[in-house]
PDB file of C-alpha atoms (C1' of nucleotides) in Angstrom:
ATOM      1  CA  MET Y  18     110.069  85.050 128.077  1.00 54.00           C
ATOM      2  CA  LEU Y  19     113.196  83.367 126.763  1.00 63.00           C
ATOM      3  CA  GLN Y  20     115.735  82.232 129.203  1.00 67.00           C
ATOM      4  CA  THR Y  21     118.728  84.433 128.841  1.00 74.00           C
ATOM      5  CA  ILE Y  22     121.655  83.036 130.671  1.00 74.00           C
ATOM      6  CA  SER Y  23     122.752  86.370 132.019  1.00 75.00           C
ATOM      7  CA  LYS Y  24     120.632  89.344 132.971  1.00 83.00           C
ATOM      8  CA  PRO Y  25     119.227  91.040 129.882  1.00 91.00           C
ATOM      9  CA  THR Y  26     121.007  94.135 128.755  1.00 95.00           C
ATOM     10  CA  GLU Y  27     119.117  97.414 128.521  1.00 95.00           C
ATOM     11  CA  LEU Y  28     120.452 100.091 126.335  1.00 96.00           C
ATOM     12  CA  VAL Y  29     118.867 103.526 126.622  1.00 97.00           C
ATOM     13  CA  LEU Y  30     118.803 105.269 123.248  1.00 97.00           C
ATOM     14  CA  PRO Y  31     118.919 109.049 122.891  1.00 96.00           C
ATOM     15  CA  ASP Y  32     115.608 110.581 121.830  1.00 95.00           C
ATOM     16  CA  THR Y  33     117.115 111.531 118.539  1.00 94.00           C
ATOM     17  CA  GLU Y  34     117.792 107.855 117.836  1.00 96.00           C
ATOM     18  CA  ARG Y  35     115.178 106.348 115.409  1.00 97.00           C
ATOM     19  CA  LEU Y  36     116.571 102.803 115.337  1.00 98.00           C
ATOM     20  CA  SER Y  37     113.907 100.376 114.079  1.00 98.00           C
ATOM     21  CA  LEU Y  38     114.714  96.666 114.551  1.00 98.00           C
ATOM     22  CA  ALA Y  39     111.953  95.687 112.130  1.00 97.00           C
ATOM     23  CA  GLN Y  40     113.452  97.992 109.348  1.00 98.00           C
ATOM     24  CA  THR Y  41     117.036  97.119 110.215  1.00 98.00           C
ATOM     25  CA  LEU Y  42     116.718  93.363 110.475  1.00 98.00           C
ATOM     26  CA  ASP Y  43     114.317  92.928 107.609  1.00 95.00           C
ATOM     27  CA  CYS Y  44     115.623  95.243 104.905  1.00 95.00           C
ATOM     28  CA  GLY Y  45     117.732  92.722 103.018  1.00 96.00           C
ATOM     29  CA  GLN Y  46     121.121  93.421 104.562  1.00 98.00           C
ATOM     30  CA  SER Y  47     121.169  90.428 106.845  1.00 98.00           C
ATOM     31  CA  PHE Y  48     119.377  87.096 106.327  1.00 98.00           C
ATOM     32  CA  ARG Y  49     119.905  85.597 109.771  1.00 98.00           C
ATOM     33  CA  TRP Y  50     117.188  87.173 111.945  1.00 98.00           C
ATOM     34  CA  THR Y  51     113.647  85.897 112.539  1.00 96.00           C
ATOM     35  CA  PHE Y  52     110.797  87.668 114.198  1.00 96.00           C
ATOM     36  CA  GLN Y  53     109.214  85.699 117.032  1.00 95.00           C
ATOM     37  CA  ASN Y  54     105.522  85.891 117.930  1.00 92.00           C
ATOM     38  CA  ASP Y  55     106.412  87.328 121.301  1.00 93.00           C
ATOM     39  CA  GLY Y  56     107.720  90.481 119.570  1.00 94.00           C
ATOM     40  CA  THR Y  57     111.463  89.716 119.865  1.00 97.00           C
ATOM     41  CA  TRP Y  58     113.986  89.037 117.071  1.00 98.00           C
ATOM     42  CA  ILE Y  59     116.343  86.037 117.346  1.00 97.00           C
ATOM     43  CA  GLY Y  60     119.502  85.879 115.293  1.00 98.00           C
ATOM     44  CA  VAL Y  61     122.984  84.498 115.339  1.00 98.00           C
ATOM     45  CA  VAL Y  62     125.905  86.872 115.382  1.00 98.00           C
ATOM     46  CA  GLY Y  63     129.293  85.198 115.458  1.00 97.00           C
ATOM     47  CA  LYS Y  64     129.132  82.492 118.230  1.00 96.00           C
ATOM     48  CA  ARG Y  65     126.137  84.242 119.988  1.00 97.00           C
ATOM     49  CA  VAL Y  66     122.504  83.432 119.575  1.00 97.00           C
ATOM     50  CA  LEU Y  67     120.830  86.726 120.557  1.00 97.00           C
ATOM     51  CA  TRP Y  68     117.385  87.987 121.187  1.00 97.00           C
ATOM     52  CA  VAL Y  69     116.650  91.700 120.759  1.00 98.00           C
ATOM     53  CA  LYS Y  70     113.546  93.762 121.288  1.00 97.00           C
ATOM     54  CA  GLU Y  71     112.790  97.483 121.307  1.00 96.00           C
ATOM     55  CA  GLU Y  72     110.810  99.208 124.002  1.00 95.00           C
ATOM     56  CA  LYS Y  73     110.201 102.961 124.138  1.00 90.00           C
ATOM     57  CA  GLY Y  74     113.510 104.489 123.864  1.00 93.00           C
ATOM     58  CA  LYS Y  75     115.370 101.371 124.836  1.00 97.00           C
ATOM     59  CA  LEU Y  76     117.030  98.453 123.143  1.00 98.00           C
ATOM     60  CA  LEU Y  77     116.735  95.256 125.136  1.00 97.00           C
ATOM     61  CA  ALA Y  78     118.930  92.276 124.305  1.00 97.00           C
ATOM     62  CA  GLY Y  79     120.159  88.976 125.663  1.00 96.00           C
ATOM     63  CA  CYS Y  80     122.417  86.216 124.823  1.00 96.00           C
ATOM     64  CA  LEU Y  81     120.799  82.807 124.677  1.00 96.00           C
ATOM     65  CA  SER Y  82     123.851  80.728 124.022  1.00 94.00           C
ATOM     66  CA  ARG Y  83     126.341  81.634 126.671  1.00 90.00           C
ATOM     67  CA  ALA Y  84     126.870  83.598 129.893  1.00 92.00           C
ATOM     68  CA  GLU Y  85     127.949  87.183 129.300  1.00 87.00           C
ATOM     69  CA  THR Y  86     130.022  88.921 131.876  1.00 83.00           C
ATOM     70  CA  ASP Y  87     128.875  92.305 133.148  1.00 74.00           C
ATOM     71  CA  GLY Y  88     129.536  94.959 130.649  1.00 88.00           C
ATOM     72  CA  GLU Y  89     130.318  92.657 127.795  1.00 91.00           C
ATOM     73  CA  MET Y  90     127.067  92.930 125.911  1.00 95.00           C
ATOM     74  CA  GLU Y  91     126.733  96.679 125.707  1.00 96.00           C
ATOM     75  CA  PRO Y  92     129.842  97.445 123.648  1.00 97.00           C
ATOM     76  CA  PHE Y  93     129.057  94.457 121.485  1.00 97.00           C
ATOM     77  CA  LEU Y  94     125.510  95.700 120.810  1.00 97.00           C
ATOM     78  CA  ARG Y  95     126.687  99.287 120.161  1.00 98.00           C
ATOM     79  CA  GLU Y  96     129.168  97.944 117.588  1.00 98.00           C
ATOM     80  CA  TYR Y  97     126.822  95.521 115.848  1.00 98.00           C
ATOM     81  CA  PHE Y  98     123.815  97.775 115.622  1.00 98.00           C
ATOM     82  CA  ASP Y  99     126.116 100.703 114.781  1.00 98.00           C
ATOM     83  CA  LEU Y 100     124.750 102.888 117.565  1.00 98.00           C
ATOM     84  CA  ASP Y 101     127.675 105.310 117.514  1.00 97.00           C
ATOM     85  CA  THR Y 102     127.154 106.407 113.972  1.00 98.00           C
ATOM     86  CA  ASP Y 103     125.258 109.757 113.627  1.00 98.00           C
ATOM     87  CA  TYR Y 104     122.257 108.711 111.584  1.00 98.00           C
ATOM     88  CA  GLN Y 105     120.513 112.007 112.334  1.00 98.00           C
ATOM     89  CA  LYS Y 106     123.277 113.674 110.354  1.00 98.00           C
ATOM     90  CA  ILE Y 107     122.910 111.207 107.557  1.00 98.00           C
ATOM     91  CA  GLN Y 108     119.145 111.937 107.341  1.00 98.00           C
ATOM     92  CA  ARG Y 109     119.930 115.636 107.295  1.00 98.00           C
ATOM     93  CA  LEU Y 110     122.210 115.016 104.300  1.00 98.00           C
ATOM     94  CA  CYS Y 111     119.406 113.170 102.568  1.00 98.00           C
ATOM     95  CA  GLY Y 112     117.104 116.191 103.152  1.00 97.00           C
ATOM     96  CA  SER Y 113     118.785 118.085 100.360  1.00 95.00           C
ATOM     97  CA  ASN Y 114     116.720 116.064  97.804  1.00 96.00           C
ATOM     98  CA  PRO Y 115     112.932 115.689  98.022  1.00 96.00           C
ATOM     99  CA  VAL Y 116     112.913 111.981  97.107  1.00 95.00           C
ATOM    100  CA  LEU Y 117     115.686 111.018  99.414  1.00 97.00           C
ATOM    101  CA  LYS Y 118     114.103 113.071 102.119  1.00 98.00           C
ATOM    102  CA  GLU Y 119     110.853 111.094 101.692  1.00 97.00           C
ATOM    103  CA  ALA Y 120     112.790 107.806 101.705  1.00 97.00           C
ATOM    104  CA  ALA Y 121     114.718 108.730 104.783  1.00 98.00           C
ATOM    105  CA  ALA Y 122     111.608 109.834 106.574  1.00 98.00           C
ATOM    106  CA  PHE Y 123     110.027 106.493 105.801  1.00 97.00           C
ATOM    107  CA  ALA Y 124     113.052 104.187 106.321  1.00 98.00           C
ATOM    108  CA  GLY Y 125     115.122 106.296 108.766  1.00 98.00           C
ATOM    109  CA  GLY Y 126     114.976 103.535 111.406  1.00 98.00           C
ATOM    110  CA  ILE Y 127     117.492 101.489 109.352  1.00 98.00           C
ATOM    111  CA  HIS Y 128     121.043 101.166 110.608  1.00 98.00           C
ATOM    112  CA  ILE Y 129     123.769  99.500 108.614  1.00 98.00           C
ATOM    113  CA  LEU Y 130     124.748  96.497 110.717  1.00 98.00           C
ATOM    114  CA  ARG Y 131     128.400  95.741 111.207  1.00 98.00           C
ATOM    115  CA  GLN Y 132     128.364  92.172 110.096  1.00 98.00           C
ATOM    116  CA  GLU Y 133     131.271  89.836 109.740  1.00 98.00           C
ATOM    117  CA  PRO Y 134     133.038  90.530 106.309  1.00 98.00           C
ATOM    118  CA  TRP Y 135     133.172  86.886 105.350  1.00 98.00           C
ATOM    119  CA  GLU Y 136     129.521  86.338 106.118  1.00 98.00           C
ATOM    120  CA  ALA Y 137     128.513  89.435 104.216  1.00 98.00           C
ATOM    121  CA  LEU Y 138     130.659  88.446 101.182  1.00 98.00           C
ATOM    122  CA  CYS Y 139     129.376  84.859 101.150  1.00 98.00           C
ATOM    123  CA  THR Y 140     125.697  85.692 101.584  1.00 98.00           C
ATOM    124  CA  PHE Y 141     125.778  88.333  98.879  1.00 98.00           C
ATOM    125  CA  ILE Y 142     127.441  85.904  96.481  1.00 98.00           C
ATOM    126  CA  LEU Y 143     124.438  83.708  97.139  1.00 98.00           C
ATOM    127  CA  SER Y 144     122.088  86.669  96.561  1.00 98.00           C
ATOM    128  CA  GLN Y 145     122.794  87.063  92.945  1.00 98.00           C
ATOM    129  CA  ASN Y 146     119.912  86.684  90.510  1.00 98.00           C
ATOM    130  CA  ASN Y 147     117.798  85.489  93.432  1.00 97.00           C
ATOM    131  CA  ASN Y 148     115.010  86.826  95.723  1.00 97.00           C
ATOM    132  CA  ILE Y 149     115.270  87.628  99.392  1.00 97.00           C
ATOM    133  CA  LYS Y 150     113.017  84.738 100.529  1.00 97.00           C
ATOM    134  CA  ARG Y 151     115.187  82.204  98.683  1.00 98.00           C
ATOM    135  CA  ILE Y 152     118.460  83.811  99.760  1.00 98.00           C
ATOM    136  CA  THR Y 153     117.294  83.368 103.391  1.00 98.00           C
ATOM    137  CA  GLY Y 154     116.732  79.672 102.686  1.00 98.00           C
ATOM    138  CA  LEU Y 155     120.119  79.237 101.086  1.00 98.00           C
ATOM    139  CA  VAL Y 156     121.859  80.929 103.964  1.00 98.00           C
ATOM    140  CA  GLU Y 157     120.019  78.821 106.470  1.00 98.00           C
ATOM    141  CA  ARG Y 158     120.941  75.568 104.694  1.00 98.00           C
ATOM    142  CA  LEU Y 159     124.518  76.714 104.378  1.00 98.00           C
ATOM    143  CA  CYS Y 160     124.682  77.192 108.056  1.00 98.00           C
ATOM    144  CA  GLU Y 161     122.876  74.019 108.930  1.00 98.00           C
ATOM    145  CA  ASN Y 162     125.138  71.952 106.809  1.00 98.00           C
ATOM    146  CA  PHE Y 163     128.530  73.596 107.432  1.00 98.00           C
ATOM    147  CA  GLY Y 164     128.244  75.797 110.521  1.00 98.00           C
ATOM    148  CA  GLU Y 165     128.610  74.785 114.125  1.00 98.00           C
ATOM    149  CA  PRO Y 166     125.502  73.960 116.037  1.00 98.00           C
ATOM    150  CA  ILE Y 167     125.181  76.465 118.937  1.00 98.00           C
ATOM    151  CA  LEU Y 168     121.930  75.667 120.646  1.00 96.00           C
ATOM    152  CA  THR Y 169     118.359  74.462 120.264  1.00 96.00           C
ATOM    153  CA  ILE Y 170     115.294  76.408 121.320  1.00 92.00           C
ATOM    154  CA  ASP Y 171     111.714  75.092 120.870  1.00 88.00           C
ATOM    155  CA  GLY Y 172     113.124  72.351 118.591  1.00 90.00           C
ATOM    156  CA  ARG Y 173     114.832  74.923 116.393  1.00 94.00           C
ATOM    157  CA  LYS Y 174     118.558  74.513 116.008  1.00 96.00           C
ATOM    158  CA  TYR Y 175     120.803  77.592 115.635  1.00 98.00           C
ATOM    159  CA  PHE Y 176     124.070  77.277 113.734  1.00 98.00           C
ATOM    160  CA  SER Y 177     126.991  79.635 113.316  1.00 98.00           C
ATOM    161  CA  PHE Y 178     127.902  80.935 109.816  1.00 98.00           C
ATOM    162  CA  PRO Y 179     130.471  78.496 108.331  1.00 98.00           C
ATOM    163  CA  THR Y 180     134.013  79.718 108.140  1.00 98.00           C
ATOM    164  CA  ALA Y 181     135.798  80.214 104.864  1.00 98.00           C
ATOM    165  CA  GLU Y 182     138.155  77.399 105.896  1.00 98.00           C
ATOM    166  CA  VAL Y 183     135.369  74.828 106.261  1.00 98.00           C
ATOM    167  CA  LEU Y 184     133.758  75.829 102.965  1.00 98.00           C
ATOM    168  CA  ALA Y 185     137.099  75.842 101.167  1.00 98.00           C
ATOM    169  CA  SER Y 186     137.432  72.138 102.058  1.00 98.00           C
ATOM    170  CA  GLN Y 187     134.167  71.335 100.213  1.00 98.00           C
ATOM    171  CA  THR Y 188     133.454  70.490  96.574  1.00 98.00           C
ATOM    172  CA  GLU Y 189     130.574  71.538  94.371  1.00 98.00           C
ATOM    173  CA  GLU Y 190     128.947  68.258  94.987  1.00 98.00           C
ATOM    174  CA  GLY Y 191     129.502  68.688  98.714  1.00 98.00           C
ATOM    175  CA  LEU Y 192     127.493  71.909  98.529  1.00 98.00           C
ATOM    176  CA  ALA Y 193     124.546  70.246  96.848  1.00 98.00           C
ATOM    177  CA  PRO Y 194     122.307  70.229 100.025  1.00 98.00           C
ATOM    178  CA  VAL Y 195     122.493  74.059 100.030  1.00 98.00           C
ATOM    179  CA  ARG Y 196     120.712  73.972  96.537  1.00 98.00           C
ATOM    180  CA  CYS Y 197     122.429  77.212  95.516  1.00 98.00           C
ATOM    181  CA  GLY Y 198     122.795  76.116  91.911  1.00 98.00           C
ATOM    182  CA  PHE Y 199     125.511  77.745  89.836  1.00 98.00           C
ATOM    183  CA  ARG Y 200     126.537  79.828  92.794  1.00 98.00           C
ATOM    184  CA  ALA Y 201     128.273  76.884  94.499  1.00 98.00           C
ATOM    185  CA  LYS Y 202     131.425  77.286  92.437  1.00 98.00           C
ATOM    186  CA  TYR Y 203     131.482  81.025  93.351  1.00 98.00           C
ATOM    187  CA  VAL Y 204     131.212  80.295  97.048  1.00 98.00           C
ATOM    188  CA  LEU Y 205     134.070  77.752  96.791  1.00 98.00           C
ATOM    189  CA  ASP Y 206     136.325  80.270  94.940  1.00 98.00           C
ATOM    190  CA  ALA Y 207     135.642  82.957  97.560  1.00 98.00           C
ATOM    191  CA  ALA Y 208     136.250  80.486 100.425  1.00 98.00           C
ATOM    192  CA  LYS Y 209     139.539  79.402  98.970  1.00 98.00           C
ATOM    193  CA  LYS Y 210     140.745  82.952  98.321  1.00 98.00           C
ATOM    194  CA  VAL Y 211     139.888  84.060 101.771  1.00 98.00           C
ATOM    195  CA  SER Y 212     140.942  81.066 103.716  1.00 98.00           C
ATOM    196  CA  SER Y 213     144.310  80.872 101.955  1.00 98.00           C
ATOM    197  CA  GLY Y 214     144.954  84.489 102.731  1.00 98.00           C
ATOM    198  CA  LYS Y 215     145.126  85.361  99.052  1.00 98.00           C
ATOM    199  CA  ILE Y 216     142.437  87.945  99.946  1.00 98.00           C
ATOM    200  CA  ASP Y 217     142.570  89.518 103.356  1.00 98.00           C
ATOM    201  CA  LEU Y 218     139.094  90.896 104.017  1.00 98.00           C
ATOM    202  CA  ASP Y 219     140.249  92.902 107.093  1.00 98.00           C
ATOM    203  CA  ALA Y 220     142.862  94.665 105.083  1.00 98.00           C
ATOM    204  CA  LEU Y 221     140.202  95.810 102.646  1.00 98.00           C
ATOM    205  CA  ARG Y 222     138.725  98.080 105.365  1.00 96.00           C
ATOM    206  CA  GLU Y 223     141.746 100.242 105.283  1.00 96.00           C
ATOM    207  CA  ILE Y 224     142.086 100.909 101.516  1.00 97.00           C
ATOM    208  CA  PRO Y 225     140.006 103.070  99.136  1.00 97.00           C
ATOM    209  CA  THR Y 226     136.659 101.614  98.076  1.00 97.00           C
ATOM    210  CA  GLN Y 227     137.535 101.257  94.401  1.00 97.00           C
ATOM    211  CA  GLU Y 228     140.797  99.332  95.217  1.00 97.00           C
ATOM    212  CA  ALA Y 229     138.849  97.050  97.524  1.00 98.00           C
ATOM    213  CA  MET Y 230     136.229  96.418  94.842  1.00 98.00           C
ATOM    214  CA  ASP Y 231     138.877  95.508  92.301  1.00 98.00           C
ATOM    215  CA  ILE Y 232     140.369  92.969  94.703  1.00 98.00           C
ATOM    216  CA  LEU Y 233     136.966  91.439  95.566  1.00 98.00           C
ATOM    217  CA  MET Y 234     136.016  91.244  91.875  1.00 98.00           C
ATOM    218  CA  GLY Y 235     139.022  88.870  91.463  1.00 98.00           C
ATOM    219  CA  ILE Y 236     136.723  86.274  93.010  1.00 98.00           C
ATOM    220  CA  LYS Y 237     134.632  84.274  90.570  1.00 98.00           C
ATOM    221  CA  GLY Y 238     130.991  85.341  90.765  1.00 98.00           C
ATOM    222  CA  VAL Y 239     131.813  88.604  92.427  1.00 98.00           C
ATOM    223  CA  GLY Y 240     130.949  91.649  90.269  1.00 98.00           C
ATOM    224  CA  PRO Y 241     130.400  95.268  91.210  1.00 98.00           C
ATOM    225  CA  LYS Y 242     127.084  94.722  92.976  1.00 98.00           C
ATOM    226  CA  VAL Y 243     128.240  91.853  95.235  1.00 98.00           C
ATOM    227  CA  ALA Y 244     131.518  93.611  95.929  1.00 98.00           C
ATOM    228  CA  GLN Y 245     129.741  96.733  96.984  1.00 98.00           C
ATOM    229  CA  CYS Y 246     127.326  94.822  99.247  1.00 98.00           C
ATOM    230  CA  ALA Y 247     130.285  93.015 100.905  1.00 98.00           C
ATOM    231  CA  LEU Y 248     131.983  96.304 101.477  1.00 98.00           C
ATOM    232  CA  LEU Y 249     128.850  98.157 102.649  1.00 98.00           C
ATOM    233  CA  PHE Y 250     127.377  95.495 104.848  1.00 98.00           C
ATOM    234  CA  GLY Y 251     130.558  93.650 105.867  1.00 98.00           C
ATOM    235  CA  MET Y 252     133.096  96.468 106.108  1.00 98.00           C
ATOM    236  CA  HIS Y 253     130.867  99.491 106.704  1.00 98.00           C
ATOM    237  CA  LYS Y 254     132.019 101.322 103.693  1.00 98.00           C
ATOM    238  CA  LEU Y 255     129.072 103.723 103.609  1.00 98.00           C
ATOM    239  CA  ASP Y 256     130.011 105.244 100.343  1.00 98.00           C
ATOM    240  CA  CYS Y 257     129.248 102.015  98.420  1.00 97.00           C
ATOM    241  CA  LEU Y 258     126.101 102.101  96.268  1.00 97.00           C
ATOM    242  CA  PRO Y 259     125.255  98.594  95.216  1.00 97.00           C
ATOM    243  CA  ARG Y 260     123.027  98.657  92.144  1.00 95.00           C
ATOM    244  CA  ASP Y 261     120.532  95.795  91.995  1.00 92.00           C
ATOM    245  CA  VAL Y 262     117.349  95.583  89.940  1.00 90.00           C
ATOM    246  CA  TRP Y 263     115.373  97.692  92.458  1.00 90.00           C
ATOM    247  CA  ILE Y 264     117.939 100.369  92.922  1.00 94.00           C
ATOM    248  CA  GLY Y 265     118.683 100.305  89.226  1.00 93.00           C
ATOM    249  CA  ARG Y 266     115.069 101.126  88.361  1.00 92.00           C
ATOM    250  CA  ALA Y 267     114.862 103.737  91.109  1.00 93.00           C
ATOM    251  CA  MET Y 268     118.004 105.416  90.113  1.00 94.00           C
ATOM    252  CA  ASP Y 269     117.062 105.503  86.368  1.00 91.00           C
ATOM    253  CA  ARG Y 270     113.684 106.991  87.214  1.00 91.00           C
ATOM    254  CA  LEU Y 271     114.462 109.205  90.175  1.00 93.00           C
ATOM    255  CA  PHE Y 272     118.146 110.055  89.864  1.00 94.00           C
ATOM    256  CA  PRO Y 273     119.190 109.883  86.262  1.00 90.00           C
ATOM    257  CA  GLU Y 274     122.179 112.099  87.108  1.00 91.00           C
ATOM    258  CA  GLY Y 275     123.103 110.052  90.176  1.00 93.00           C
ATOM    259  CA  PHE Y 276     122.798 111.019  93.781  1.00 96.00           C
ATOM    260  CA  PRO Y 277     123.544 114.651  94.828  1.00 96.00           C
ATOM    261  CA  GLN Y 278     127.206 115.310  95.624  1.00 96.00           C
ATOM    262  CA  GLU Y 279     126.697 115.811  99.347  1.00 97.00           C
ATOM    263  CA  VAL Y 280     125.115 112.354  99.676  1.00 98.00           C
ATOM    264  CA  LEU Y 281     127.915 110.392  98.027  1.00 97.00           C
ATOM    265  CA  PRO Y 282     129.864 109.743 101.173  1.00 98.00           C
ATOM    266  CA  ILE Y 283     126.797 108.046 102.731  1.00 98.00           C
ATOM    267  CA  ALA Y 284     125.313 106.851  99.439  1.00 98.00           C
ATOM    268  CA  GLY Y 285     125.079 103.294 100.830  1.00 98.00           C
ATOM    269  CA  VAL Y 286     122.766 104.352 103.619  1.00 98.00           C
ATOM    270  CA  ALA Y 287     120.694 106.515 101.246  1.00 98.00           C
ATOM    271  CA  GLN Y 288     120.462 103.604  98.931  1.00 97.00           C
ATOM    272  CA  GLN Y 289     119.255 101.364 101.751  1.00 97.00           C
ATOM    273  CA  TYR Y 290     116.511 103.900 102.645  1.00 98.00           C
ATOM    274  CA  LEU Y 291     115.505 103.937  98.959  1.00 96.00           C
ATOM    275  CA  PHE Y 292     115.599 100.193  98.691  1.00 95.00           C
ATOM    276  CA  HIS Y 293     113.237  99.772 101.631  1.00 95.00           C
ATOM    277  CA  TYR Y 294     111.014 102.617 100.444  1.00 96.00           C
ATOM    278  CA  VAL Y 295     110.532 101.343  96.840  1.00 93.00           C
ATOM    279  CA  ARG Y 296     110.117  97.775  98.041  1.00 92.00           C
ATOM    280  CA  CYS Y 297     107.251  98.908 100.253  1.00 93.00           C
ATOM    281  CA  TYR Y 298     105.795 101.287  97.577  1.00 92.00           C
ATOM    282  CA  PRO Y 299     106.706  99.706  94.218  1.00 89.00           C
ATOM    283  CA  GLU Y 300     104.089 101.956  92.523  1.00 89.00           C
ATOM    284  CA  ILE Y 301     106.572 104.806  92.810  1.00 87.00           C
ATOM    285  CA  LEU Y 302     108.521 103.155  90.014  1.00 85.00           C
ATOM    286  CA  GLU Y 303     105.554 102.583  87.719  1.00 78.00           C
ATOM    287  CA  ASP Y 304     105.240 104.643  84.578  1.00 62.00           C
ATOM    288  CA  GLU Y 305     103.107 107.586  85.086  1.00 48.00           C
ATOM    289  CA  LYS Y 306     100.893 108.925  82.295  1.00 31.00           C
TER     290      LYS Y 306
ATOM    291  C1'  DA E  19     103.763  77.561  81.667  1.00 87.45           C
ATOM    292  C1'  DT E  20     106.440  81.554  81.696  1.00 87.45           C
ATOM    293  C1'  DC E  21     108.564  85.114  84.235  1.00 87.45           C
ATOM    294  C1'  DC E  22     111.386  86.900  87.750  1.00 87.45           C
ATOM    295  C1'  DA E  23     114.623  87.273  91.664  1.00 87.45           C
ATOM    296  C1'  DG E  24     119.659  92.527  96.141  1.00 87.45           C
ATOM    297  C1'  DG E  25     124.054  89.576  89.038  1.00 87.45           C
ATOM    298  C1'  DT E  26     127.926  87.570  86.793  1.00 87.45           C
ATOM    299  C1'  DT E  27     130.113  85.216  83.147  1.00 87.45           C
ATOM    300  C1'  DG E  28     131.231  84.045  78.583  1.00 87.45           C
ATOM    301  C1'  DT E  29     130.674  85.167  73.850  1.00 87.45           C
ATOM    302  C1'  DC E  30     129.752  87.836  70.022  1.00 87.45           C
ATOM    303  C1'  DC E  31     130.315  91.967  67.744  1.00 87.45           C
TER     304       DC E  31
ATOM    305  C1'  DG Z  15     133.779  99.017  74.967  1.00 87.45           C
ATOM    306  C1'  DG Z  16     128.210  97.331  74.834  1.00 87.45           C
ATOM    307  C1'  DA Z  17     124.538  93.729  74.022  1.00 87.45           C
ATOM    308  C1'  DC Z  18     122.743  89.288  75.122  1.00 87.45           C
ATOM    309  C1'  DA Z  19     121.885  84.542  76.452  1.00 87.45           C
ATOM    310  C1'  DA Z  20     122.934  81.227  80.024  1.00 87.45           C
ATOM    311  C1'  DC Z  21     123.190  80.061  84.567  1.00 87.45           C
ATOM    312  C1'  DA Z  22     120.000  76.578  89.144  1.00 87.45           C
ATOM    313  C1'  DT Z  23     116.246  76.980  91.921  1.00 87.45           C
ATOM    314  C1'  DG Z  24     111.662  77.857  93.424  1.00 87.45           C
ATOM    315  C1'  DG Z  25     107.647  80.899  94.056  1.00 87.45           C
ATOM    316  C1'  DA Z  26     104.050  83.776  91.809  1.00 87.45           C
TER     317       DA Z  26
END
DNA sequence: ATCCAGGTTGTCC
DNA sequence: GGACAACATGGA
């Protein structure tokens, strides 16, 4: 077992809780977690390198990078894994439509993580016109080159996500090792606007989704899809419905009139169920007849 | 080799 | 307003 500096934290989940780490950490919302062959996940959240694991009705976790005082980890985990949101209720809302009901039954272990706003914005800028495997590589190289080294396990180094300030001090040529192509200038524009305070990401949490989107779309390379991903995954705005190629196809085919009214406030979660569902069963979107 | 990927931009009408 | 190529990179 990995050496956790402090005693591992055990969180007992209610029996109604369907949290699945595999679904949550591998559904394309975060690109910073890797599955280990001992059944744990390792990822970097802020300054912490964490391991997490699920065990019948429990979430087990530990911090590998620093000592945690008693009682520090639990609220942190509850927050990051969004354990205080009522996902049972969300799945009930999805039940009003047969397709969403099916998607929710299949992917109901997904929680929307509460990631750092800057990290979410930056990674989804990198995500555009790109596939998940390569996005993961870009994020990794971004962190290796511009993040802070936190610790090394089994020869693998873990880095924090670079701050907007550090990236704002770079140039397009400086970002070359990331190999993110035309997205480099977009990352720089975002980093400059965020680090200068021209855009205050925390303030966006408090204002209506559409206004927040308009502000984010003032960044070069941020259109509606990236803005909605930043808001959904970085600011927990569950009404955001980012439309990528997968969701676009699924919506056209399965919801030509859009989602049902009652789902709209949690459309982002429904969208994520659907995303995971159609990625696992792409034949759903094939032409019948 | 051509197509595509959790899109956006610039340009043309 | 909508349509459409171009944009870097790498895997299928």
